[in-house]
CSV table of C-alpha atoms and ligand atoms in Angstrom, one decimal:
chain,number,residue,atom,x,y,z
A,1,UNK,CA,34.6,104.9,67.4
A,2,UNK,CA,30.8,105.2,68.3
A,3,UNK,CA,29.6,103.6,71.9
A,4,UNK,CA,31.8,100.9,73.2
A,5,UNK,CA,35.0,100.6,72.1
A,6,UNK,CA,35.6,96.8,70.8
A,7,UNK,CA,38.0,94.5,72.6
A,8,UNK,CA,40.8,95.8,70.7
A,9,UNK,CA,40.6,99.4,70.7
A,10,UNK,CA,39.9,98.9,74.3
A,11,UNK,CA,43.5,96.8,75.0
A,12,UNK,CA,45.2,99.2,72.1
A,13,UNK,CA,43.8,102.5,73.2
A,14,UNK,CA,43.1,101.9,76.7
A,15,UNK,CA,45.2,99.4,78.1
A,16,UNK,CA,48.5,98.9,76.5
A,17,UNK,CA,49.5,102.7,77.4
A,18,UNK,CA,49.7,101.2,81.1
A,19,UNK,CA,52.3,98.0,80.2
A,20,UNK,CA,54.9,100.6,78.6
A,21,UNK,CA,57.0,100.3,81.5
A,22,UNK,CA,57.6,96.7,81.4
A,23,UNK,CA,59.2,95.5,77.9
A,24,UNK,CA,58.3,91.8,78.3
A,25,UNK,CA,54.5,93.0,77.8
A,26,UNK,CA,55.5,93.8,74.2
A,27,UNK,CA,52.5,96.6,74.5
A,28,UNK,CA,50.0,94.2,75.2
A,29,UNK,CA,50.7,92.8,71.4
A,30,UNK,CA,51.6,89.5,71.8
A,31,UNK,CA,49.5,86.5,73.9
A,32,UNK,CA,51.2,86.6,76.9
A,33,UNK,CA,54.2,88.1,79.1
A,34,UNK,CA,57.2,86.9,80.0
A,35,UNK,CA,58.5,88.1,83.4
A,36,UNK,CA,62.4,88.1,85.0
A,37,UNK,CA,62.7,88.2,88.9
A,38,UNK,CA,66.1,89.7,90.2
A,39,UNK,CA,68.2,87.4,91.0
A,40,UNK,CA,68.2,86.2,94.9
A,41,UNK,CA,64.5,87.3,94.8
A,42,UNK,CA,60.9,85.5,94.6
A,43,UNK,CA,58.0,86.3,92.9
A,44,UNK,CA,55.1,86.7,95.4
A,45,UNK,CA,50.9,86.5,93.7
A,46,UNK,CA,47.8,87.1,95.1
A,47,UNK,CA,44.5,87.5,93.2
A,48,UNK,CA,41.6,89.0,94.4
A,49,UNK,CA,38.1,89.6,92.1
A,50,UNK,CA,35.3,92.2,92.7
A,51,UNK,CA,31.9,92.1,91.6
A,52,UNK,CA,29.6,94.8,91.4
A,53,UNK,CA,26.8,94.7,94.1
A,54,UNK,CA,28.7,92.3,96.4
A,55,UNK,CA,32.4,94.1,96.6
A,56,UNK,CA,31.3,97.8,94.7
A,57,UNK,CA,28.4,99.5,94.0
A,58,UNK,CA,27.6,99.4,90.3
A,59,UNK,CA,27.3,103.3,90.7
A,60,UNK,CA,30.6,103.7,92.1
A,61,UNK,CA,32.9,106.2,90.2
A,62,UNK,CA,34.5,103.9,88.0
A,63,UNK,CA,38.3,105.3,88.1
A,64,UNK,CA,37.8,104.4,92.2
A,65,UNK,CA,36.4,101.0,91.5
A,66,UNK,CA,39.4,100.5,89.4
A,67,UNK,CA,42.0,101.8,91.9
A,68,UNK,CA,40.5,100.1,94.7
A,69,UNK,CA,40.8,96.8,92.6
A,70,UNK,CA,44.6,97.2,92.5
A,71,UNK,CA,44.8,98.5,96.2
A,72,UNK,CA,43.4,95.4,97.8
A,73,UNK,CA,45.7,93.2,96.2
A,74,UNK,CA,48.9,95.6,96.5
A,75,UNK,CA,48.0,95.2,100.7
A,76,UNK,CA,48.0,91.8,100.1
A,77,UNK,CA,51.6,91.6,98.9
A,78,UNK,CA,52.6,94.4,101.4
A,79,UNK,CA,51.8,92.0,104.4
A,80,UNK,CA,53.7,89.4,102.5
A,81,UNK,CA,57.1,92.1,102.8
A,82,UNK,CA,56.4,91.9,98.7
A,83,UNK,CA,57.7,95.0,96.3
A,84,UNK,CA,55.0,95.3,93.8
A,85,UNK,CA,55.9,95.4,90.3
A,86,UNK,CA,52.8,94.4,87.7
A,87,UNK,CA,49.3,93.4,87.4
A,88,UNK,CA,47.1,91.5,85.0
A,89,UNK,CA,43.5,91.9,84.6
A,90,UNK,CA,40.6,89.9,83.7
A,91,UNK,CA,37.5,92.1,83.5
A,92,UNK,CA,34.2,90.9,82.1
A,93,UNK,CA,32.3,93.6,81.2
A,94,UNK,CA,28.2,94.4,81.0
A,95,UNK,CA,27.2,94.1,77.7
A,96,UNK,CA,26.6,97.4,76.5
A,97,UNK,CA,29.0,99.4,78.8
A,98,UNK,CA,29.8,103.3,78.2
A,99,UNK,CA,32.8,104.0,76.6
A,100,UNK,CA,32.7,107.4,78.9
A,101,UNK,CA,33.3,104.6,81.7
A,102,UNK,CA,35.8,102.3,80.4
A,103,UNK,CA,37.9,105.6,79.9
A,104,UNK,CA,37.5,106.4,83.1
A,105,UNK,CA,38.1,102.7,84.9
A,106,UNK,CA,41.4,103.0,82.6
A,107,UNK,CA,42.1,106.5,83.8
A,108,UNK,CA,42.1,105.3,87.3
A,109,UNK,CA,44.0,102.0,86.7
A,110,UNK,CA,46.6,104.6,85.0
A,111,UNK,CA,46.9,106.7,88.1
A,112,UNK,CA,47.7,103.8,90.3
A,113,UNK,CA,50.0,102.0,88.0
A,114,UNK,CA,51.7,105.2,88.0
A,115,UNK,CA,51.1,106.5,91.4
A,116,UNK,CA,52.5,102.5,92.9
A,117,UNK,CA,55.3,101.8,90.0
A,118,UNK,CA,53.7,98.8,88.3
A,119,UNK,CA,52.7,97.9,85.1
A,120,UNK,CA,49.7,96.5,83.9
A,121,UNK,CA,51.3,93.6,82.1
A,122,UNK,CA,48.4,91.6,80.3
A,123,UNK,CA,44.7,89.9,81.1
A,124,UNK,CA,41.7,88.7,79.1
A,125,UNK,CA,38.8,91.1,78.3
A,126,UNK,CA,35.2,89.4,78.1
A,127,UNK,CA,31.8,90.4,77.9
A,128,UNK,CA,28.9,89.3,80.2
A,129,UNK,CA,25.1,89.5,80.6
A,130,UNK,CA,25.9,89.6,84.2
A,131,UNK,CA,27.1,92.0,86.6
A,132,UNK,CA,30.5,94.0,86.5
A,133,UNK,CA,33.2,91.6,87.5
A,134,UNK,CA,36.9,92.3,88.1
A,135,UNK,CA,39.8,90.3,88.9
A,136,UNK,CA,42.9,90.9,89.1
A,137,UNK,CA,46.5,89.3,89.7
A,138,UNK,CA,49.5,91.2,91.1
A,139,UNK,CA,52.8,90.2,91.1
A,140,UNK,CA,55.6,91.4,93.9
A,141,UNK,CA,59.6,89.8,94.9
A,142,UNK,CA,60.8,89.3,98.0
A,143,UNK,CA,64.1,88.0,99.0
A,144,UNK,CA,64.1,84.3,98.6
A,145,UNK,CA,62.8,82.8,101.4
A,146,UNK,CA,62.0,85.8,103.9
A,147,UNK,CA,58.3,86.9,102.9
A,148,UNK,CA,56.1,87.2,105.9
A,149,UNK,CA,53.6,84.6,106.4
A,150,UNK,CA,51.0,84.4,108.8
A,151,UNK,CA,52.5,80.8,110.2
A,152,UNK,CA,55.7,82.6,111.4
A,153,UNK,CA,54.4,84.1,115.2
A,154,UNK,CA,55.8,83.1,118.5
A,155,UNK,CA,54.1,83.1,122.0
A,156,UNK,CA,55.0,86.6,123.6
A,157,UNK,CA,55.3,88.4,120.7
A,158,UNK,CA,53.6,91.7,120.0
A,159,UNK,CA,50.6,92.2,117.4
A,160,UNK,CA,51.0,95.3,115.9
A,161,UNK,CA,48.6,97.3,113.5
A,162,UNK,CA,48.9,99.7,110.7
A,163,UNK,CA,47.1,103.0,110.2
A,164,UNK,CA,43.8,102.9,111.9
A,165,UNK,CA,40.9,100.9,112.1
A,166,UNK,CA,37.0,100.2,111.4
A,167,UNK,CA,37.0,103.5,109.1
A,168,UNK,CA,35.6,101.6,106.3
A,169,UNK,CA,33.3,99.4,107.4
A,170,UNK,CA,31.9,103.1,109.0
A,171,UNK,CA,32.2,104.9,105.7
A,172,UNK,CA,30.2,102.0,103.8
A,173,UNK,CA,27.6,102.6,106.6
A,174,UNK,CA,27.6,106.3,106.1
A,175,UNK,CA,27.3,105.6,102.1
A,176,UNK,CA,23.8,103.5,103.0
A,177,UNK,CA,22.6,106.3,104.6
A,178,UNK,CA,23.4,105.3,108.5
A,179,UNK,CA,25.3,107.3,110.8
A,180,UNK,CA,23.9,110.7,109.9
A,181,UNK,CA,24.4,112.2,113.2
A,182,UNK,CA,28.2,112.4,112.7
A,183,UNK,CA,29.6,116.0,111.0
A,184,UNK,CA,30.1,115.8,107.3
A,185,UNK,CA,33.5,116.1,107.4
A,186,UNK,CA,34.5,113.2,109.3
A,187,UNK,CA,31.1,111.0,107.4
A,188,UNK,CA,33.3,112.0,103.8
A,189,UNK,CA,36.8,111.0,105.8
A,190,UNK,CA,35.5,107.4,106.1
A,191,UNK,CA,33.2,107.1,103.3
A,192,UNK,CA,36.7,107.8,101.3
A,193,UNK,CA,38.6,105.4,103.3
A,194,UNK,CA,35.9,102.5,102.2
A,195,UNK,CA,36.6,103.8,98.0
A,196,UNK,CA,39.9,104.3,98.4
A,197,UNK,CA,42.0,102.1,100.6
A,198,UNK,CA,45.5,102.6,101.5
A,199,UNK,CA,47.4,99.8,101.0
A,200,UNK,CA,50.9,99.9,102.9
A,201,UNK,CA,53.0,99.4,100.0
A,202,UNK,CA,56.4,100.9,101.9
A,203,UNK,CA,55.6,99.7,105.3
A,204,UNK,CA,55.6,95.7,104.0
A,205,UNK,CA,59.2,95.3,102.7
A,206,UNK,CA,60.5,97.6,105.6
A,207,UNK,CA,59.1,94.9,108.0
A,208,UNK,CA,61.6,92.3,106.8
A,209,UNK,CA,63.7,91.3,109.0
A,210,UNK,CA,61.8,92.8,111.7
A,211,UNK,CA,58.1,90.9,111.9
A,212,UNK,CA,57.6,87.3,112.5
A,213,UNK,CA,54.3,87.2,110.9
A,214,UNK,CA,52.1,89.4,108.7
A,215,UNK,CA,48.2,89.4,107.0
A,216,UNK,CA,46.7,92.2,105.6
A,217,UNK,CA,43.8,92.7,107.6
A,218,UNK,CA,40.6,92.7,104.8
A,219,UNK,CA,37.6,90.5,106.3
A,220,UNK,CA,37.6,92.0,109.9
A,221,UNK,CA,40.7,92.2,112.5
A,222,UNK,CA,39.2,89.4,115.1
A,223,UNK,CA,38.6,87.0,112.1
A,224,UNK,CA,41.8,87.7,109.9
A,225,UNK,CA,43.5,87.6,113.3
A,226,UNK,CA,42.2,84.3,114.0
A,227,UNK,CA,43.8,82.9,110.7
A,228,UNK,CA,47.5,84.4,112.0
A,229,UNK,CA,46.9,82.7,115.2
A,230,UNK,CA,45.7,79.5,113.9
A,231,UNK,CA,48.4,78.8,111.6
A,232,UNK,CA,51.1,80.2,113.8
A,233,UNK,CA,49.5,77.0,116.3
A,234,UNK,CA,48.6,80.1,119.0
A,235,UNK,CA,45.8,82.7,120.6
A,236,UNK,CA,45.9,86.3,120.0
A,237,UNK,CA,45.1,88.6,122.5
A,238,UNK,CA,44.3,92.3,122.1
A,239,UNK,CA,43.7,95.2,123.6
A,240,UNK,CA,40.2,97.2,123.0
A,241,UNK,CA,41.6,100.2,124.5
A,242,UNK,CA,44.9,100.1,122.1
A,243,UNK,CA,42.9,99.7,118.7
A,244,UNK,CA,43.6,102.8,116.7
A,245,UNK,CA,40.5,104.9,116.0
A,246,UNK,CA,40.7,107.9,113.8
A,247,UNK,CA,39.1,110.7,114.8
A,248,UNK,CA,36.1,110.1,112.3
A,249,UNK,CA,35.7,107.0,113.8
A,250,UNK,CA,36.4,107.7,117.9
A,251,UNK,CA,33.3,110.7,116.8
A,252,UNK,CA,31.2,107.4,115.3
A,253,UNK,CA,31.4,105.2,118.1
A,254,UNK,CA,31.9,107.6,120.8
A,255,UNK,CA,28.2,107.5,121.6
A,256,UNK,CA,27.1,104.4,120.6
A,257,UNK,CA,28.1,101.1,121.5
A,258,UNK,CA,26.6,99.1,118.6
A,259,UNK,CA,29.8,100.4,116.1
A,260,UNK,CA,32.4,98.9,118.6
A,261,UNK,CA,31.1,95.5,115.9
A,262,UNK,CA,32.3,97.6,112.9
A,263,UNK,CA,35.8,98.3,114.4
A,264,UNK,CA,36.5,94.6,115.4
A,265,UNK,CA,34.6,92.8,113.2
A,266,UNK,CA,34.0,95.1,109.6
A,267,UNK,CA,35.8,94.7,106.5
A,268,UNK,CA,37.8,96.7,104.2
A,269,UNK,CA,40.2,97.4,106.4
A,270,UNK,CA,43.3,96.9,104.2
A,271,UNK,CA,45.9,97.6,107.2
A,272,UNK,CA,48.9,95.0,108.0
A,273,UNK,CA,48.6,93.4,111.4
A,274,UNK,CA,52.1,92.0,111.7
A,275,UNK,CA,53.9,90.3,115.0
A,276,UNK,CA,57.5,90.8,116.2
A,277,UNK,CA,59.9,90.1,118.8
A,278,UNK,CA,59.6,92.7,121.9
A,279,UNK,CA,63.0,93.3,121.5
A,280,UNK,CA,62.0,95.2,117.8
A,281,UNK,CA,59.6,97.7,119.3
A,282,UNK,CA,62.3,100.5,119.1
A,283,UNK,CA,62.7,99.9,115.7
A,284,UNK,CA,59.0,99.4,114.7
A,285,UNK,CA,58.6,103.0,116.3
A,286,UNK,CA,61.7,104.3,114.2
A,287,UNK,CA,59.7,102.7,111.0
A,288,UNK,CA,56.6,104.2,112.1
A,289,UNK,CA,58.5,107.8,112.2
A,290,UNK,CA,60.0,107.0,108.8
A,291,UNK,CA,57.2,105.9,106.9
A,292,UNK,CA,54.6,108.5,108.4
A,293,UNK,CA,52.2,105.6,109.1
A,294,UNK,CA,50.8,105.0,112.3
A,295,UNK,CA,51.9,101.5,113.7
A,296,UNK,CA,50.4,100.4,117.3
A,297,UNK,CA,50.7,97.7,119.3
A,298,UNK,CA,47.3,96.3,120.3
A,299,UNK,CA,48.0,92.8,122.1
A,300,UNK,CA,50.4,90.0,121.8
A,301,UNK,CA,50.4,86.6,121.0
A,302,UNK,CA,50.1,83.6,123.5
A,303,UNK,CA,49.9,79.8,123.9
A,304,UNK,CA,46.8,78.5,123.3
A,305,UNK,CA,44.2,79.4,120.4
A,306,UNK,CA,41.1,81.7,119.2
A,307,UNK,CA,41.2,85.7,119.5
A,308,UNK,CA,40.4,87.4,123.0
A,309,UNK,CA,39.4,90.9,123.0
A,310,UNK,CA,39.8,92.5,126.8
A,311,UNK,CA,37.8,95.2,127.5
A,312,UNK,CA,39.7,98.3,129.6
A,313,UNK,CA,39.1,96.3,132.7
A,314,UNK,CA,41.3,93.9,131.3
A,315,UNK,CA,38.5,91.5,131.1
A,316,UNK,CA,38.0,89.2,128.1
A,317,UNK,CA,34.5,90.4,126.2
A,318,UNK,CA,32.1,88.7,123.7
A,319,UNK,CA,32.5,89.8,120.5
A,320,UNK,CA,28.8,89.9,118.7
A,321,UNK,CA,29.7,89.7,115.2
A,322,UNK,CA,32.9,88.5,113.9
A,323,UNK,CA,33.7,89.9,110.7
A,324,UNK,CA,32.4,89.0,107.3
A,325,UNK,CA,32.5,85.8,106.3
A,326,UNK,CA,32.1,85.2,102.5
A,327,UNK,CA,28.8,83.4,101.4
A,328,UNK,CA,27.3,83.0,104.7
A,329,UNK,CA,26.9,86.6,104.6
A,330,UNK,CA,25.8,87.1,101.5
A,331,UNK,CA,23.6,90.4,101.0
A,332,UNK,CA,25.3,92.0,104.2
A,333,UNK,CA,27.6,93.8,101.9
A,334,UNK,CA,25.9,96.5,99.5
B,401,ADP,P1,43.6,85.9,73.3
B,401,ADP,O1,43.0,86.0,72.0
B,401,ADP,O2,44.7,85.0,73.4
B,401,ADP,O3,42.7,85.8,74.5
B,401,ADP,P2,43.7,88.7,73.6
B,401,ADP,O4,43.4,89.2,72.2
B,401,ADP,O5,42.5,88.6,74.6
B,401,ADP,O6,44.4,87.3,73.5
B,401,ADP,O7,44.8,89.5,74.3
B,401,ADP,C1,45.8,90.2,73.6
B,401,ADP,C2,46.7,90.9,74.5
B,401,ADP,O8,46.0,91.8,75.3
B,401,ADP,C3,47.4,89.9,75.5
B,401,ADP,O9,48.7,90.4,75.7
B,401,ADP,C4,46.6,90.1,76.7
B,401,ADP,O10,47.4,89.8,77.9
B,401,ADP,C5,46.2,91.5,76.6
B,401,ADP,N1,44.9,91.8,77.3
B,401,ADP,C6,43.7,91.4,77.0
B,401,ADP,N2,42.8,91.9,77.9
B,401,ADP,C7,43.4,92.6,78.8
B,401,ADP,C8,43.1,93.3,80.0
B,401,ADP,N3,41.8,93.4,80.4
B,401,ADP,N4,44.1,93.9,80.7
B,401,ADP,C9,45.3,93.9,80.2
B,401,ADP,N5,45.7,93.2,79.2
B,401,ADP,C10,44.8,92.6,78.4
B,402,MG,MG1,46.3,84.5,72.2
């Protein structure tokens, strides 16, 4: 095989390796997949497609482009309470594309299928004169009719978040070239959290039973928050001074006020933000002990509508930019 491998050797050599887990693949031999859910279970799907110089940068190592591809939709069925089980992928690749590459995209696609339990259980494969572009599908179950949605939250709950926050919308900052002030220890800590997110693959199912609501939080904490409170018919209030900030990013913003935008309103965040009854806190703090990730309570939910942020006065402030929003930003991203 000189250059490229072809479509086939691609699916055979490359791809097929990573649906052995999962018989009804058949290998990736057959033209599609049949799938069983356990009984008493549902199947949960999200889909979510990158492109390279909107989502990525074309330069991006390409077994990180693939594992972050399967990280942001594993968050999405996290915050749904979903167990993750396979993928499917539809990549249209550059014409022309190094087979040194597409080893390594399927290396890192390997490492995540292994490293999260899945299998990558079919797709298409295309070519394109256009730019890198990645979608995929990811299937997790849930016990019928208990998967956190975002319509579920009631006035006086608590909003809780996972992990930490604003870390990637920093790190993609760092990676143009901003923030050069801050030590390079903490500038590769968040540049890593933006290639590599975390998605809270444990944390989701645990929170059955125990959240009302759930979103993963990809397009900026006040705006995602904005879609829990709107369909759960309420306002969300939080906290400024309960956000969690790792150190990297308490370092960033410490002396300079214009990043306080990134933490409330960057993307990439790929934490849950989740709401419960007061009465759960105990056990949220048990999960949080469990787990090892860091869950906080940053506001709570109220009657009325919209996303107030209080400053540590306790006084409602203006929030300048609001997260991304898709197509009216365009170019804001790399
Ligand atoms: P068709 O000719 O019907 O489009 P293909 O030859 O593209 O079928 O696909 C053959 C098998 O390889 C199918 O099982 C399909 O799901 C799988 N497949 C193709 N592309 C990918 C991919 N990018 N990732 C995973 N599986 C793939
Ligand atoms: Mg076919």
């Amino acid at each position: 095989m000189s250059g490229a491998p072809d479509e086939f050797d691609l699916i055979a050599q490359l791809f097929a390796p990573l649906s052995a887990s999962y018989p009804g693949a058949f290998n990736l031999t057959d033209d599609a997949a049949l799938m069983d859910v356990p009984p008493g279970r549902q199947v949960v799907l999200t889909m979510d497609a990158m492109v390279a110089g909107v989502h990525f940068f074309a330069d991006d190592p390409a077994d990180l482009i693939a594992r972050k591809l399967v990280r942001v939709n594993l968050s999405d069925l996290a915050a749904k309470g979903a167990v993750p089980f396979a993928v499917m992928l539809a990549a249209a690749f550059p014409q022309g594309i190094e087979a040194e590459w597409l080893r390594a995209f399927a290396d890192g696609l390997g490492q995540d299928v292994a490293e999260f339990s899945i299998a990558l259980i079919g797709g298409d494969t295309v070519s394109t004169p256009g730019p890198l572009t990645l979608s995929l599908t990811a299937f997790g179950h849930v016990p019928t009719g208990r998967a956190l949605l975002r319509s579920g939250a009631r006035a006086g709950d608590l909003i809780w978040l996972s992990g930490s926050l604003g870390d990637s919308a920093l790190g993609l900052r760092a990676r143009q070239g901003q923030l050069t002030d801050l030590n390079p220890l903490h500038r590769d800590f968040l540049i890593h959290r933006y290639l590599l997110p975390q998605p809270r693959v444990a944390l989701g199912p645990a929170l059955i039973g125990v959240a009302s609501a759930g979103m993963d939080i990809s397009d900026g904490l006040v705006q995602d928050l904005g879609h829990l409170a709107r369909q759960s018919g309420l306002a969300a209030e939080i906290r400024l001074a309960d956000l969690p900030l790792s150190v990297a990013a308490r370092t960033a913003t410490e002396n300079n006020n214009s990043w306080l935008a990134c933490i409330l309103g960057g993307g990439d965040d790929y934490e849950i933000a989740f709401t419960a009854d007061p009465a759960q806190t105990q056990r949220i703090r048990q999960l949080a002990d469990d787990s090892g990730v860091a869950l906080s309570a940053i506001g709570q939910m109220t009657a009325g509508q919209g996303v107030a942020v209080m400053d540590r006065q306790g006084k409602a402030m203006e929030v300048a930019q609001r997260g991304w929003r898709h197509f009216s930003n365009a170019g804001e991203q790399p």
